[in-house]
Amino acid sequence: MTELRKPLIAANWKMYKGPRETREFMRRFVGLYPPRTDRTIIFFPSAISIPAFLEATAGRPDLQVGIQDVHADLEGAHTGAVSAPMAAEAGVGWGLAGHSERRSEFGDDDADVARKLRRLLDAGLPPILCVGETLEERTAGRLEEVLQRQIEAVLGGLGGRTWSPPVLAYEPVWAIGTGETASPADASEAHAIVRQVLREAPGDATRGVVLYGGSVKPDNIDALLGARGVDGVLVGGASLEPASFARICLGETGDGRSDLQLL
Ligand code: PGA
């Protein structure tokens, strides 16, 4: 464990970039982003491109890699799925759980997300739990209730496992892939709610790392990283181009991050 106080910046490539494009991206990216000790960088490529990522970054252990989704079972007759132990064996170090696209497109509910997160923990992969409200929920004044439900479902299902520190990404659904970003003030407000839920939960989840996600771009990264309570970002579209993501990784940090230790 080293002192964190450094932002965690993650790229979610979703269903973009096969092995060839992954190698090409990393070849350009390493030239644009020299190793730095004052931030943590994690890529979430397509599962099929993970070996190519690892090969292309063999000389850059500072560039970490995670799996975008795992199945809630350890193994079984689940055509097309990947388990957490398989991901760990393939060399990944992190996992996403509960991304809004998994929830809306694939029907993952809070119970599924809780099971997947447990599988990641059991496989030794620190999870990043994605939470966030739809526009309809926000407009109806249900932000707090939605975040509380999504987080408590996972904390309540840990079954005695340690998730420390919990890492969450607040990603308002209305800001994902839309070009519409939450203002730094909106992000701070939601992050404060996330922390409040963590504080009030039973167990030892009081100290969380909270990322913001939703149309993060080179031109808003500095403001977001400078916002109170924003410990880093999860980036989709703007992480697909090397110069754009390198600029985001080099974002100016403010004083808003929580004072805690991580990784
Ligand atoms: P976006 O995606 O940056 O393209 O909005 C973010 C995410 O889905 O994690």
PDB file of C-alpha atoms and ligand atoms in Angstrom:
ATOM      1  CA  MET A   1       0.000   0.000   0.000  1.00  0.00           C
ATOM      2  CA  THR A   2       1.334   3.354  -0.925  1.00  0.00           C
ATOM      3  CA  GLU A   3      -0.092   6.784  -0.306  1.00  0.00           C
ATOM      4  CA  LEU A   4      -2.853   7.368  -2.837  1.00  0.00           C
ATOM      5  CA  ARG A   5      -3.809  10.993  -3.127  1.00  0.00           C
ATOM      6  CA  LYS A   6      -3.339  10.260  -6.782  1.00  0.00           C
ATOM      7  CA  PRO A   7      -6.100   9.890  -9.319  1.00  0.00           C
ATOM      8  CA  LEU A   8      -7.219   6.566 -10.744  1.00  0.00           C
ATOM      9  CA  ILE A   9      -7.915   6.888 -14.453  1.00  0.00           C
ATOM     10  CA  ALA A  10      -9.582   3.999 -16.246  1.00  0.00           C
ATOM     11  CA  ALA A  11     -10.400   3.360 -19.905  1.00  0.00           C
ATOM     12  CA  ASN A  12     -13.509   1.313 -20.694  1.00  0.00           C
ATOM     13  CA  TRP A  13     -13.157   0.213 -24.308  1.00  0.00           C
ATOM     14  CA  LYS A  14     -16.474  -1.616 -24.368  1.00  0.00           C
ATOM     15  CA  MET A  15     -16.884  -3.594 -27.633  1.00  0.00           C
ATOM     16  CA  TYR A  16     -14.183  -1.710 -29.505  1.00  0.00           C
ATOM     17  CA  LYS A  17     -10.670  -2.771 -30.572  1.00  0.00           C
ATOM     18  CA  GLY A  18      -9.680  -6.300 -31.410  1.00  0.00           C
ATOM     19  CA  PRO A  19      -6.107  -7.513 -30.807  1.00  0.00           C
ATOM     20  CA  ARG A  20      -4.608  -5.679 -33.801  1.00  0.00           C
ATOM     21  CA  GLU A  21      -6.103  -2.296 -32.896  1.00  0.00           C
ATOM     22  CA  THR A  22      -5.201  -2.866 -29.247  1.00  0.00           C
ATOM     23  CA  ARG A  23      -1.540  -3.375 -30.145  1.00  0.00           C
ATOM     24  CA  GLU A  24      -1.592  -0.329 -32.421  1.00  0.00           C
ATOM     25  CA  PHE A  25      -3.230   1.845 -29.739  1.00  0.00           C
ATOM     26  CA  MET A  26      -0.731   0.810 -27.076  1.00  0.00           C
ATOM     27  CA  ARG A  27       2.233   1.310 -29.403  1.00  0.00           C
ATOM     28  CA  ARG A  28       1.159   4.948 -29.843  1.00  0.00           C
ATOM     29  CA  PHE A  29      -0.025   5.491 -26.269  1.00  0.00           C
ATOM     30  CA  VAL A  30       3.245   4.479 -24.589  1.00  0.00           C
ATOM     31  CA  GLY A  31       4.982   7.174 -26.649  1.00  0.00           C
ATOM     32  CA  LEU A  32       2.513   9.805 -25.462  1.00  0.00           C
ATOM     33  CA  TYR A  33       2.272   8.818 -21.821  1.00  0.00           C
ATOM     34  CA  PRO A  34       5.569   8.076 -20.052  1.00  0.00           C
ATOM     35  CA  PRO A  35       5.336   6.167 -16.748  1.00  0.00           C
ATOM     36  CA  ARG A  36       4.265   8.313 -13.782  1.00  0.00           C
ATOM     37  CA  THR A  37       4.029   7.375 -10.159  1.00  0.00           C
ATOM     38  CA  ASP A  38       1.444  10.010  -9.284  1.00  0.00           C
ATOM     39  CA  ARG A  39      -1.518   8.286 -10.917  1.00  0.00           C
ATOM     40  CA  THR A  40      -2.993   4.849 -11.522  1.00  0.00           C
ATOM     41  CA  ILE A  41      -3.980   3.917 -15.087  1.00  0.00           C
ATOM     42  CA  ILE A  42      -6.179   0.906 -15.875  1.00  0.00           C
ATOM     43  CA  PHE A  43      -7.458  -0.285 -19.252  1.00  0.00           C
ATOM     44  CA  PHE A  44     -10.544  -2.436 -19.724  1.00  0.00           C
ATOM     45  CA  PRO A  45     -10.204  -3.858 -23.252  1.00  0.00           C
ATOM     46  CA  SER A  46     -12.468  -6.460 -24.776  1.00  0.00           C
ATOM     47  CA  ALA A  47     -11.713  -9.838 -23.149  1.00  0.00           C
ATOM     48  CA  ILE A  48     -10.457 -11.157 -26.474  1.00  0.00           C
ATOM     49  CA  SER A  49      -7.843  -8.376 -26.677  1.00  0.00           C
ATOM     50  CA  ILE A  50      -6.374  -8.873 -23.203  1.00  0.00           C
ATOM     51  CA  PRO A  51      -3.461 -11.088 -24.358  1.00  0.00           C
ATOM     52  CA  ALA A  52      -2.595  -8.500 -27.031  1.00  0.00           C
ATOM     53  CA  PHE A  53      -2.742  -5.749 -24.400  1.00  0.00           C
ATOM     54  CA  LEU A  54      -0.420  -7.658 -22.077  1.00  0.00           C
ATOM     55  CA  GLU A  55       2.005  -8.390 -24.882  1.00  0.00           C
ATOM     56  CA  ALA A  56       2.039  -4.759 -26.049  1.00  0.00           C
ATOM     57  CA  THR A  57       2.595  -3.396 -22.532  1.00  0.00           C
ATOM     58  CA  ALA A  58       5.177  -5.937 -21.362  1.00  0.00           C
ATOM     59  CA  GLY A  59       7.664  -3.132 -20.659  1.00  0.00           C
ATOM     60  CA  ARG A  60       5.064  -0.914 -18.940  1.00  0.00           C
ATOM     61  CA  PRO A  61       3.847  -2.504 -15.721  1.00  0.00           C
ATOM     62  CA  ASP A  62       2.356   0.863 -14.733  1.00  0.00           C
ATOM     63  CA  LEU A  63      -0.402   0.284 -17.320  1.00  0.00           C
ATOM     64  CA  GLN A  64      -2.807  -2.103 -15.645  1.00  0.00           C
ATOM     65  CA  VAL A  65      -5.592  -4.148 -17.172  1.00  0.00           C
ATOM     66  CA  GLY A  66      -9.032  -5.324 -16.099  1.00  0.00           C
ATOM     67  CA  ILE A  67     -12.009  -7.343 -17.338  1.00  0.00           C
ATOM     68  CA  GLN A  68     -15.227  -5.531 -18.303  1.00  0.00           C
ATOM     69  CA  ASP A  69     -17.584  -8.204 -17.010  1.00  0.00           C
ATOM     70  CA  VAL A  70     -17.537 -11.694 -15.510  1.00  0.00           C
ATOM     71  CA  HIS A  71     -20.238 -14.323 -15.100  1.00  0.00           C
ATOM     72  CA  ALA A  72     -21.775 -14.759 -11.670  1.00  0.00           C
ATOM     73  CA  ASP A  73     -20.900 -18.476 -11.688  1.00  0.00           C
ATOM     74  CA  LEU A  74     -17.443 -19.975 -11.365  1.00  0.00           C
ATOM     75  CA  GLU A  75     -17.904 -22.197 -14.403  1.00  0.00           C
ATOM     76  CA  GLY A  76     -20.666 -23.931 -16.256  1.00  0.00           C
ATOM     77  CA  ALA A  77     -22.691 -24.185 -19.424  1.00  0.00           C
ATOM     78  CA  HIS A  78     -22.855 -20.444 -20.130  1.00  0.00           C
ATOM     79  CA  THR A  79     -22.022 -19.983 -23.785  1.00  0.00           C
ATOM     80  CA  GLY A  80     -19.980 -16.867 -24.459  1.00  0.00           C
ATOM     81  CA  ALA A  81     -19.280 -16.005 -20.830  1.00  0.00           C
ATOM     82  CA  VAL A  82     -16.013 -15.548 -18.943  1.00  0.00           C
ATOM     83  CA  SER A  83     -15.527 -16.354 -15.265  1.00  0.00           C
ATOM     84  CA  ALA A  84     -13.561 -14.327 -12.732  1.00  0.00           C
ATOM     85  CA  PRO A  85     -10.972 -17.091 -12.125  1.00  0.00           C
ATOM     86  CA  MET A  86     -10.411 -17.364 -15.897  1.00  0.00           C
ATOM     87  CA  ALA A  87      -9.844 -13.613 -16.088  1.00  0.00           C
ATOM     88  CA  ALA A  88      -7.374 -13.763 -13.214  1.00  0.00           C
ATOM     89  CA  GLU A  89      -5.545 -16.640 -14.874  1.00  0.00           C
ATOM     90  CA  ALA A  90      -5.337 -14.605 -18.101  1.00  0.00           C
ATOM     91  CA  GLY A  91      -3.428 -11.929 -16.212  1.00  0.00           C
ATOM     92  CA  VAL A  92      -5.945  -9.209 -15.473  1.00  0.00           C
ATOM     93  CA  GLY A  93      -5.793  -7.297 -12.203  1.00  0.00           C
ATOM     94  CA  TRP A  94      -9.206  -5.608 -11.950  1.00  0.00           C
ATOM     95  CA  GLY A  95     -12.850  -6.097 -12.868  1.00  0.00           C
ATOM     96  CA  LEU A  96     -15.847  -3.886 -13.568  1.00  0.00           C
ATOM     97  CA  ALA A  97     -19.197  -4.788 -12.050  1.00  0.00           C
ATOM     98  CA  GLY A  98     -22.577  -3.231 -12.666  1.00  0.00           C
ATOM     99  CA  HIS A  99     -21.815  -1.059 -15.667  1.00  0.00           C
ATOM    100  CA  SER A 100     -25.078   0.534 -16.805  1.00  0.00           C
ATOM    101  CA  GLU A 101     -24.797  -1.157 -20.218  1.00  0.00           C
ATOM    102  CA  ARG A 102     -24.661  -4.540 -18.481  1.00  0.00           C
ATOM    103  CA  ARG A 103     -27.668  -3.548 -16.403  1.00  0.00           C
ATOM    104  CA  SER A 104     -29.770  -2.198 -19.301  1.00  0.00           C
ATOM    105  CA  GLU A 105     -28.671  -4.392 -22.244  1.00  0.00           C
ATOM    106  CA  PHE A 106     -27.980  -7.686 -20.507  1.00  0.00           C
ATOM    107  CA  GLY A 107     -30.455  -7.419 -17.657  1.00  0.00           C
ATOM    108  CA  ASP A 108     -27.995  -7.548 -14.765  1.00  0.00           C
ATOM    109  CA  ASP A 109     -29.965  -6.614 -11.653  1.00  0.00           C
ATOM    110  CA  ASP A 110     -28.577  -5.597  -8.270  1.00  0.00           C
ATOM    111  CA  ALA A 111     -28.418  -9.218  -7.102  1.00  0.00           C
ATOM    112  CA  ASP A 112     -26.456 -10.261 -10.207  1.00  0.00           C
ATOM    113  CA  VAL A 113     -24.062  -7.361  -9.727  1.00  0.00           C
ATOM    114  CA  ALA A 114     -23.524  -8.364  -6.100  1.00  0.00           C
ATOM    115  CA  ARG A 115     -22.740 -11.955  -7.129  1.00  0.00           C
ATOM    116  CA  LYS A 116     -20.335 -10.852  -9.847  1.00  0.00           C
ATOM    117  CA  LEU A 117     -18.563  -8.531  -7.453  1.00  0.00           C
ATOM    118  CA  ARG A 118     -18.158 -11.401  -4.981  1.00  0.00           C
ATOM    119  CA  ARG A 119     -16.651 -13.551  -7.724  1.00  0.00           C
ATOM    120  CA  LEU A 120     -14.157 -10.828  -8.545  1.00  0.00           C
ATOM    121  CA  LEU A 121     -13.144 -10.488  -4.909  1.00  0.00           C
ATOM    122  CA  ASP A 122     -12.813 -14.263  -4.531  1.00  0.00           C
ATOM    123  CA  ALA A 123     -10.568 -14.347  -7.604  1.00  0.00           C
ATOM    124  CA  GLY A 124      -8.350 -11.643  -6.104  1.00  0.00           C
ATOM    125  CA  LEU A 125      -9.453  -8.998  -8.607  1.00  0.00           C
ATOM    126  CA  PRO A 126     -10.355  -5.635  -7.059  1.00  0.00           C
ATOM    127  CA  PRO A 127     -13.742  -4.663  -8.477  1.00  0.00           C
ATOM    128  CA  ILE A 128     -14.919  -1.250  -9.592  1.00  0.00           C
ATOM    129  CA  LEU A 129     -18.642  -1.049  -8.896  1.00  0.00           C
ATOM    130  CA  CYS A 130     -20.502   1.197 -11.337  1.00  0.00           C
ATOM    131  CA  VAL A 131     -23.607   2.965 -10.081  1.00  0.00           C
ATOM    132  CA  GLY A 132     -25.719   5.789 -11.406  1.00  0.00           C
ATOM    133  CA  GLU A 133     -29.213   7.042 -12.084  1.00  0.00           C
ATOM    134  CA  THR A 134     -31.185   7.421 -15.303  1.00  0.00           C
ATOM    135  CA  LEU A 135     -32.445  10.818 -16.390  1.00  0.00           C
ATOM    136  CA  GLU A 136     -35.954   9.784 -15.411  1.00  0.00           C
ATOM    137  CA  GLU A 137     -34.795   8.846 -11.923  1.00  0.00           C
ATOM    138  CA  ARG A 138     -32.849  12.085 -11.554  1.00  0.00           C
ATOM    139  CA  THR A 139     -35.773  14.192 -12.716  1.00  0.00           C
ATOM    140  CA  ALA A 140     -38.029  12.411 -10.258  1.00  0.00           C
ATOM    141  CA  GLY A 141     -35.656  13.364  -7.421  1.00  0.00           C
ATOM    142  CA  ARG A 142     -34.585   9.751  -6.853  1.00  0.00           C
ATOM    143  CA  LEU A 143     -30.799  10.124  -7.152  1.00  0.00           C
ATOM    144  CA  GLU A 144     -30.083   9.325  -3.533  1.00  0.00           C
ATOM    145  CA  GLU A 145     -32.506   6.417  -3.362  1.00  0.00           C
ATOM    146  CA  VAL A 146     -31.070   4.797  -6.515  1.00  0.00           C
ATOM    147  CA  LEU A 147     -27.446   5.104  -5.421  1.00  0.00           C
ATOM    148  CA  GLN A 148     -28.309   3.792  -1.984  1.00  0.00           C
ATOM    149  CA  ARG A 149     -30.140   0.780  -3.422  1.00  0.00           C
ATOM    150  CA  GLN A 150     -27.355  -0.084  -5.874  1.00  0.00           C
ATOM    151  CA  ILE A 151     -24.582   0.194  -3.282  1.00  0.00           C
ATOM    152  CA  GLU A 152     -26.377  -1.460  -0.386  1.00  0.00           C
ATOM    153  CA  ALA A 153     -27.291  -4.459  -2.556  1.00  0.00           C
ATOM    154  CA  VAL A 154     -23.588  -5.119  -3.023  1.00  0.00           C
ATOM    155  CA  LEU A 155     -22.414  -4.309   0.492  1.00  0.00           C
ATOM    156  CA  GLY A 156     -25.195  -6.441   1.932  1.00  0.00           C
ATOM    157  CA  GLY A 157     -24.128  -9.378  -0.226  1.00  0.00           C
ATOM    158  CA  LEU A 158     -20.451  -9.468   0.630  1.00  0.00           C
ATOM    159  CA  GLY A 159     -20.967 -12.370   3.009  1.00  0.00           C
ATOM    160  CA  GLY A 160     -18.071 -11.425   5.242  1.00  0.00           C
ATOM    161  CA  ARG A 161     -15.630 -10.738   2.400  1.00  0.00           C
ATOM    162  CA  THR A 162     -13.358  -7.756   2.683  1.00  0.00           C
ATOM    163  CA  TRP A 163     -13.702  -5.147  -0.037  1.00  0.00           C
ATOM    164  CA  SER A 164     -11.096  -2.641   0.908  1.00  0.00           C
ATOM    165  CA  PRO A 165     -11.003   0.019  -0.166  1.00  0.00           C
ATOM    166  CA  PRO A 166     -14.265  -0.110  -2.075  1.00  0.00           C
ATOM    167  CA  VAL A 167     -13.798   1.478  -5.491  1.00  0.00           C
ATOM    168  CA  LEU A 168     -16.951   2.820  -7.136  1.00  0.00           C
ATOM    169  CA  ALA A 169     -17.643   4.715 -10.332  1.00  0.00           C
ATOM    170  CA  TYR A 170     -20.537   7.148 -10.235  1.00  0.00           C
ATOM    171  CA  GLU A 171     -21.789   7.141 -13.823  1.00  0.00           C
ATOM    172  CA  PRO A 172     -25.049   8.972 -14.432  1.00  0.00           C
ATOM    173  CA  VAL A 173     -26.714   6.990 -17.225  1.00  0.00           C
ATOM    174  CA  TRP A 174     -27.778  10.194 -18.980  1.00  0.00           C
ATOM    175  CA  ALA A 175     -24.132  11.215 -19.332  1.00  0.00           C
ATOM    176  CA  ILE A 176     -22.761   7.943 -20.734  1.00  0.00           C
ATOM    177  CA  GLY A 177     -21.924   8.212 -24.410  1.00  0.00           C
ATOM    178  CA  THR A 178     -24.172  11.237 -24.811  1.00  0.00           C
ATOM    179  CA  GLY A 179     -21.608  14.032 -24.816  1.00  0.00           C
ATOM    180  CA  GLU A 180     -23.463  15.428 -21.822  1.00  0.00           C
ATOM    181  CA  THR A 181     -21.263  15.567 -18.741  1.00  0.00           C
ATOM    182  CA  ALA A 182     -22.333  16.052 -15.167  1.00  0.00           C
ATOM    183  CA  SER A 183     -21.019  19.389 -13.942  1.00  0.00           C
ATOM    184  CA  PRO A 184     -18.226  19.181 -11.386  1.00  0.00           C
ATOM    185  CA  ALA A 185     -20.813  20.315  -8.806  1.00  0.00           C
ATOM    186  CA  ASP A 186     -23.225  17.530  -9.811  1.00  0.00           C
ATOM    187  CA  ALA A 187     -20.399  15.003  -9.584  1.00  0.00           C
ATOM    188  CA  SER A 188     -19.385  16.274  -6.143  1.00  0.00           C
ATOM    189  CA  GLU A 189     -22.959  16.084  -4.916  1.00  0.00           C
ATOM    190  CA  ALA A 190     -23.410  12.503  -6.100  1.00  0.00           C
ATOM    191  CA  HIS A 191     -20.000  11.450  -4.763  1.00  0.00           C
ATOM    192  CA  ALA A 192     -20.946  12.832  -1.369  1.00  0.00           C
ATOM    193  CA  ILE A 193     -24.072  10.655  -1.448  1.00  0.00           C
ATOM    194  CA  VAL A 194     -21.985   7.599  -2.371  1.00  0.00           C
ATOM    195  CA  ARG A 195     -19.670   8.260   0.564  1.00  0.00           C
ATOM    196  CA  GLN A 196     -22.586   8.791   2.886  1.00  0.00           C
ATOM    197  CA  VAL A 197     -24.061   5.415   1.918  1.00  0.00           C
ATOM    198  CA  LEU A 198     -20.667   3.779   2.461  1.00  0.00           C
ATOM    199  CA  ARG A 199     -20.330   5.425   5.868  1.00  0.00           C
ATOM    200  CA  GLU A 200     -23.748   4.300   7.008  1.00  0.00           C
ATOM    201  CA  ALA A 201     -23.379   0.737   5.784  1.00  0.00           C
ATOM    202  CA  PRO A 202     -22.588  -1.963   8.298  1.00  0.00           C
ATOM    203  CA  GLY A 203     -19.072  -3.313   8.130  1.00  0.00           C
ATOM    204  CA  ASP A 204     -15.867  -1.674   7.157  1.00  0.00           C
ATOM    205  CA  ALA A 205     -16.665   0.122   3.932  1.00  0.00           C
ATOM    206  CA  THR A 206     -16.312   3.623   5.238  1.00  0.00           C
ATOM    207  CA  ARG A 207     -13.446   4.696   3.069  1.00  0.00           C
ATOM    208  CA  GLY A 208     -14.194   4.558  -0.602  1.00  0.00           C
ATOM    209  CA  VAL A 209     -12.494   5.610  -3.803  1.00  0.00           C
ATOM    210  CA  VAL A 210     -15.100   7.262  -5.996  1.00  0.00           C
ATOM    211  CA  LEU A 211     -14.574   7.821  -9.723  1.00  0.00           C
ATOM    212  CA  TYR A 212     -16.735   9.849 -12.077  1.00  0.00           C
ATOM    213  CA  GLY A 213     -17.785   8.484 -15.480  1.00  0.00           C
ATOM    214  CA  GLY A 214     -19.906   9.867 -18.283  1.00  0.00           C
ATOM    215  CA  SER A 215     -18.559  11.801 -21.283  1.00  0.00           C
ATOM    216  CA  VAL A 216     -15.202  12.576 -19.682  1.00  0.00           C
ATOM    217  CA  LYS A 217     -13.092  14.307 -22.333  1.00  0.00           C
ATOM    218  CA  PRO A 218      -9.776  16.142 -22.647  1.00  0.00           C
ATOM    219  CA  ASP A 219     -11.572  19.468 -22.270  1.00  0.00           C
ATOM    220  CA  ASN A 220     -13.379  18.632 -19.027  1.00  0.00           C
ATOM    221  CA  ILE A 221     -10.876  16.340 -17.288  1.00  0.00           C
ATOM    222  CA  ASP A 222      -9.131  19.070 -15.306  1.00  0.00           C
ATOM    223  CA  ALA A 223     -12.393  20.480 -13.932  1.00  0.00           C
ATOM    224  CA  LEU A 224     -13.649  17.016 -13.004  1.00  0.00           C
ATOM    225  CA  LEU A 225     -10.420  15.917 -11.335  1.00  0.00           C
ATOM    226  CA  GLY A 226     -10.453  19.212  -9.464  1.00  0.00           C
ATOM    227  CA  ALA A 227     -13.973  18.667  -8.124  1.00  0.00           C
ATOM    228  CA  ARG A 228     -14.424  17.845  -4.471  1.00  0.00           C
ATOM    229  CA  GLY A 229     -14.707  14.131  -3.803  1.00  0.00           C
ATOM    230  CA  VAL A 230     -13.670  13.023  -7.308  1.00  0.00           C
ATOM    231  CA  ASP A 231     -10.867  10.474  -6.967  1.00  0.00           C
ATOM    232  CA  GLY A 232     -10.536   9.689 -10.654  1.00  0.00           C
ATOM    233  CA  VAL A 233     -12.489   8.925 -13.805  1.00  0.00           C
ATOM    234  CA  LEU A 234     -13.825   6.053 -15.912  1.00  0.00           C
ATOM    235  CA  VAL A 235     -13.666   7.000 -19.583  1.00  0.00           C
ATOM    236  CA  GLY A 236     -15.453   5.409 -22.532  1.00  0.00           C
ATOM    237  CA  GLY A 237     -15.478   7.153 -25.917  1.00  0.00           C
ATOM    238  CA  ALA A 238     -12.577   9.528 -25.245  1.00  0.00           C
ATOM    239  CA  SER A 239     -10.320   6.607 -24.281  1.00  0.00           C
ATOM    240  CA  LEU A 240     -10.456   5.093 -27.766  1.00  0.00           C
ATOM    241  CA  GLU A 241      -7.957   7.476 -29.324  1.00  0.00           C
ATOM    242  CA  PRO A 242      -4.373   7.514 -27.967  1.00  0.00           C
ATOM    243  CA  ALA A 243      -3.792  11.294 -27.928  1.00  0.00           C
ATOM    244  CA  SER A 244      -7.179  11.954 -26.343  1.00  0.00           C
ATOM    245  CA  PHE A 245      -6.702   9.382 -23.593  1.00  0.00           C
ATOM    246  CA  ALA A 246      -3.080  10.406 -22.987  1.00  0.00           C
ATOM    247  CA  ARG A 247      -4.278  13.969 -22.408  1.00  0.00           C
ATOM    248  CA  ILE A 248      -6.878  12.689 -19.948  1.00  0.00           C
ATOM    249  CA  CYS A 249      -4.225  10.630 -18.137  1.00  0.00           C
ATOM    250  CA  LEU A 250      -2.138  13.767 -17.813  1.00  0.00           C
ATOM    251  CA  GLY A 251      -5.087  15.712 -16.328  1.00  0.00           C
ATOM    252  CA  GLU A 252      -4.427  18.329 -13.708  1.00  0.00           C
ATOM    253  CA  THR A 253      -5.451  17.215 -10.269  1.00  0.00           C
ATOM    254  CA  GLY A 254      -7.050  19.419  -7.676  1.00  0.00           C
ATOM    255  CA  ASP A 255      -7.326  19.034  -3.940  1.00  0.00           C
ATOM    256  CA  GLY A 256     -10.724  17.370  -3.938  1.00  0.00           C
ATOM    257  CA  ARG A 257      -9.684  13.764  -3.682  1.00  0.00           C
ATOM    258  CA  SER A 258     -10.322  11.889  -0.504  1.00  0.00           C
ATOM    259  CA  ASP A 259      -7.356  11.354   1.711  1.00  0.00           C
ATOM    260  CA  LEU A 260      -6.856   7.634   1.712  1.00  0.00           C
ATOM    261  CA  GLN A 261      -4.540   4.840   0.884  1.00  0.00           C
ATOM    262  CA  LEU A 262      -4.899   2.694  -2.177  1.00  0.00           C
ATOM    263  CA  LEU A 263      -2.967   0.020  -3.900  1.00  0.00           C
TER     264      LEU A 263
HETATM  265  P1  PGA B   1     -18.392   7.593 -22.041  1.00  0.00           P
HETATM  266  O1  PGA B   1     -18.558   6.178 -21.296  1.00  0.00           O
HETATM  267  O2  PGA B   1     -17.121   8.206 -21.538  1.00  0.00           O
HETATM  268  O3  PGA B   1     -18.333   7.252 -23.513  1.00  0.00           O
HETATM  269  O4  PGA B   1     -19.582   8.419 -21.694  1.00  0.00           O
HETATM  270  C1  PGA B   1     -18.267   6.037 -19.934  1.00  0.00           C
HETATM  271  C2  PGA B   1     -18.579   4.638 -19.461  1.00  0.00           C
HETATM  272  O5  PGA B   1     -19.529   4.034 -19.956  1.00  0.00           O
HETATM  273  O6  PGA B   1     -17.869   4.072 -18.610  1.00  0.00           O
END
